Short mmCIF file of N, CA and C in Angstrom, two decimals:
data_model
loop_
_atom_site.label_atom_id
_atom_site.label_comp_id
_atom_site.label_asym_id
_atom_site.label_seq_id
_atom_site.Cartn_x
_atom_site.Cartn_y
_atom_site.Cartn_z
N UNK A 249 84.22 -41.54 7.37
CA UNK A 249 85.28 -42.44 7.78
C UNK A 249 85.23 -42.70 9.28
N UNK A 250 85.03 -41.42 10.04
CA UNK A 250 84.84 -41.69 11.27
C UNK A 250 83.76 -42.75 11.84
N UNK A 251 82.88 -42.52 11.50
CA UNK A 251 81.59 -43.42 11.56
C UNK A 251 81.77 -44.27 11.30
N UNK A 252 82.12 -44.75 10.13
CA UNK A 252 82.58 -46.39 9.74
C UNK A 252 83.60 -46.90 10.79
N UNK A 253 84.87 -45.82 10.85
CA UNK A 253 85.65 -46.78 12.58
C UNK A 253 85.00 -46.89 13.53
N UNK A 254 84.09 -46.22 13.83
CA UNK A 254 83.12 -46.31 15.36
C UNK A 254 82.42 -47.68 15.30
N UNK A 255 81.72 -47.90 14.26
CA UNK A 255 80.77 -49.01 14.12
C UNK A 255 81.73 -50.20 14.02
N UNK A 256 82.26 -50.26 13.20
CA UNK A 256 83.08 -51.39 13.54
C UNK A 256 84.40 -51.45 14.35
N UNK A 257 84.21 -50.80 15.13
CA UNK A 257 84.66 -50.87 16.21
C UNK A 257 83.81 -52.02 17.63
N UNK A 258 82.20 -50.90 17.38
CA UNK A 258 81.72 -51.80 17.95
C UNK A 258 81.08 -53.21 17.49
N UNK A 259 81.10 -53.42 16.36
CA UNK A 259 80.91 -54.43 15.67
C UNK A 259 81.58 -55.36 16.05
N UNK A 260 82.92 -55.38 15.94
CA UNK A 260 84.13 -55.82 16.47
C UNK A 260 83.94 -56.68 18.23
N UNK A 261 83.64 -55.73 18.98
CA UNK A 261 83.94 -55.69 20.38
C UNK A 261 82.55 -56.98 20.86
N UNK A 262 81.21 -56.58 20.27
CA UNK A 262 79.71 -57.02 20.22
C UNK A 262 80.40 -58.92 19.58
N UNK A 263 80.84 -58.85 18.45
CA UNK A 263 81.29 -60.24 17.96
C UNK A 263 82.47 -61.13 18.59
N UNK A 264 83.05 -60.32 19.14
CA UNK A 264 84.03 -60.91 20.09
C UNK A 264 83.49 -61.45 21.45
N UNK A 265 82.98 -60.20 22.12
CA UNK A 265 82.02 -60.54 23.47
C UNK A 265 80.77 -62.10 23.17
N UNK A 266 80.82 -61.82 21.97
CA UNK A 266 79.45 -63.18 21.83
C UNK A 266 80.50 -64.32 21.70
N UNK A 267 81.39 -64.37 20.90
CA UNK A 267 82.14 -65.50 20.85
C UNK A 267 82.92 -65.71 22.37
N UNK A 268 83.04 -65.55 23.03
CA UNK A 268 83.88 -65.25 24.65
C UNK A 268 82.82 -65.80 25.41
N UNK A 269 81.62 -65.11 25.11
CA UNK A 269 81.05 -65.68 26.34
C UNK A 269 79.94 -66.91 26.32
N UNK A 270 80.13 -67.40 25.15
CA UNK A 270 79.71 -69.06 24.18
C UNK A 270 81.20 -69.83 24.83
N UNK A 271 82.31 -69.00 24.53
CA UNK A 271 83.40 -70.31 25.16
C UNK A 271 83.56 -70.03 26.68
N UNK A 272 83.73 -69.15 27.66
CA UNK A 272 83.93 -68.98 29.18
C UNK A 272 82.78 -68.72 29.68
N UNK A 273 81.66 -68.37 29.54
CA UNK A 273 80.47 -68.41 30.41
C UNK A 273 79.66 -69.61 29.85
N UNK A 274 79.88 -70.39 29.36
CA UNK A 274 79.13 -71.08 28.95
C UNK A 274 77.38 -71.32 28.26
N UNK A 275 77.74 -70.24 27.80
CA UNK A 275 76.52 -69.71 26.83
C UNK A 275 76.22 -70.66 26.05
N UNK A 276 74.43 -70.72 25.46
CA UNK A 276 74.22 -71.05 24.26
C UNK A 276 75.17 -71.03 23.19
N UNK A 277 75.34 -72.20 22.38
CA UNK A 277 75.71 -71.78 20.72
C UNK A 277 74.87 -70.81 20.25
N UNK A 278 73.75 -70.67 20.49
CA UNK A 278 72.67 -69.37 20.21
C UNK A 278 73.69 -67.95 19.89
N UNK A 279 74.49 -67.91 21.22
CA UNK A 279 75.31 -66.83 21.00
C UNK A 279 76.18 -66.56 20.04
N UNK A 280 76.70 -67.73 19.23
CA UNK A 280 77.07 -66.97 17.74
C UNK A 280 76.88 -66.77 16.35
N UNK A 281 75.23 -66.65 16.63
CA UNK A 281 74.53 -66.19 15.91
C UNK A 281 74.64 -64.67 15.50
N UNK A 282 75.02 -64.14 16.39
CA UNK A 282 74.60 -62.67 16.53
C UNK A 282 76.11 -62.07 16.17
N UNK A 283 77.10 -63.17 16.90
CA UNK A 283 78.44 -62.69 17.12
C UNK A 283 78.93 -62.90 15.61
N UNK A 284 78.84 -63.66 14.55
CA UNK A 284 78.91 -63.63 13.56
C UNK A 284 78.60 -62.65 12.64
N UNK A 285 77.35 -62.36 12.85
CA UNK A 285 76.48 -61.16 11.80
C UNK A 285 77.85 -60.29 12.31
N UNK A 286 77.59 -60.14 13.50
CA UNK A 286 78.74 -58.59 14.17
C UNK A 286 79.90 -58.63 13.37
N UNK A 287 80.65 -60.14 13.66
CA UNK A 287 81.75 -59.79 13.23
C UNK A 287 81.76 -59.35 11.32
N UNK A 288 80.66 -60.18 10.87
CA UNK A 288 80.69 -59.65 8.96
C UNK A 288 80.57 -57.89 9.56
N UNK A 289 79.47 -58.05 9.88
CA UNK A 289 79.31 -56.49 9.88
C UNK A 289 80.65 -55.67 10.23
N UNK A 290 81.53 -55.74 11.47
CA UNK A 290 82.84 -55.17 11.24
C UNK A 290 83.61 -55.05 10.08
N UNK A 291 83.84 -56.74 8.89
CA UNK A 291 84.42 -56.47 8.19
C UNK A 291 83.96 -55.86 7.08
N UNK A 292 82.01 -55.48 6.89
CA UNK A 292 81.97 -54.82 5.67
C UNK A 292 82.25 -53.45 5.99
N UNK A 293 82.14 -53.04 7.31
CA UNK A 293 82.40 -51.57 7.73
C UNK A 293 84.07 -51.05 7.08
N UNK A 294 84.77 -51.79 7.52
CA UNK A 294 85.93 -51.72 7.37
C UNK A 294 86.44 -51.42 5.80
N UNK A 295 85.58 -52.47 4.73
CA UNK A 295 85.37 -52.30 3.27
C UNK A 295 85.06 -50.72 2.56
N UNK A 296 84.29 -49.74 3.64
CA UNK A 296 84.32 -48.83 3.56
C UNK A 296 85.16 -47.62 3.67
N UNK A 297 86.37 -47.55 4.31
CA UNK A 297 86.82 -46.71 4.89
C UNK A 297 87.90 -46.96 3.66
N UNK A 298 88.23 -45.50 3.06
CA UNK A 298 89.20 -45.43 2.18
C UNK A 298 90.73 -46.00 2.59
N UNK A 299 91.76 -46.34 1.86
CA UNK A 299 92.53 -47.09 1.82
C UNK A 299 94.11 -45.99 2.52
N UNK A 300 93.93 -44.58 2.16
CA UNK A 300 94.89 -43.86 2.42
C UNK A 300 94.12 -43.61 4.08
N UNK A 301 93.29 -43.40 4.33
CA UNK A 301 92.81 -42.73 5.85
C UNK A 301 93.42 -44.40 6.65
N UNK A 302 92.56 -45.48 6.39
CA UNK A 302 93.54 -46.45 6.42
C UNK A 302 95.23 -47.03 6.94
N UNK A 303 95.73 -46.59 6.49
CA UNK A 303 96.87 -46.13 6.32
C UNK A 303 97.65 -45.55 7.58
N UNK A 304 96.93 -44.19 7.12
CA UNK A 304 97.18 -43.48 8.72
C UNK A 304 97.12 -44.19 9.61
N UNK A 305 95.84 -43.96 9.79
CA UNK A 305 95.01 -45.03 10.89
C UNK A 305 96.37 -46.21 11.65
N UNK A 306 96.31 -46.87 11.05
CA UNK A 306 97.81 -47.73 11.27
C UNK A 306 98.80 -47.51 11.87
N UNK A 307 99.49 -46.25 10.76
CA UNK A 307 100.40 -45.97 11.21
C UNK A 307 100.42 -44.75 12.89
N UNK A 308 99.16 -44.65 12.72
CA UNK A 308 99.09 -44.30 14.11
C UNK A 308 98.87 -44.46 15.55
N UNK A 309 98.02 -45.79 15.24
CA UNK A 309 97.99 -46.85 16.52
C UNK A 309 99.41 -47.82 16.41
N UNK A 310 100.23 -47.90 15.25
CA UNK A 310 101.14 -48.80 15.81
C UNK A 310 102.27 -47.68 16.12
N UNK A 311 102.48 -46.88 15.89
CA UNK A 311 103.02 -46.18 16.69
C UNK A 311 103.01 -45.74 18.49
N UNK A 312 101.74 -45.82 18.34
CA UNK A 312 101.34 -46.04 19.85
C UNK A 312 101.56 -47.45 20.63
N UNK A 313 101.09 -48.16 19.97
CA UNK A 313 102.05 -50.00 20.38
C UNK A 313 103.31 -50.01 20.69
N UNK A 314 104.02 -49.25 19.91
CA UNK A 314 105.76 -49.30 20.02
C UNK A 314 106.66 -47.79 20.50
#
């Protein structure tokens, strides 16, 4: 479970950074090529991680939000 949040974590961060810097640095469209794969790849990571750890998970960063 841990592993699966790490990766798409950075999965996450890698697909965002490509889409950001295609719209404010003025990058190639080239750049969301990659930022795409990233971002699927975050959401199949995510497909992995059981539904109760999940959960937690949640309820423990939004606790930290508020």
């Amino acid at each position: 479970t841990a592993l699966a949040y790490v990766g798409a974590a950075l999965a996450e961060i890698a697909g965002c950074v490509s889409v950001w810097s295609w719209l404010r640095l003025d990058k190639s469209p080239w750049y969301l090529v990659p930022g795409m794969v990233s971002l699927a790849l975050f959401a199949y990571l995510l497909t992995l991680v059981d539904s109760e750890a999940e959960q937690d998970m949640e309820a423990h960063f939004g606790a930290h939000l508020f």
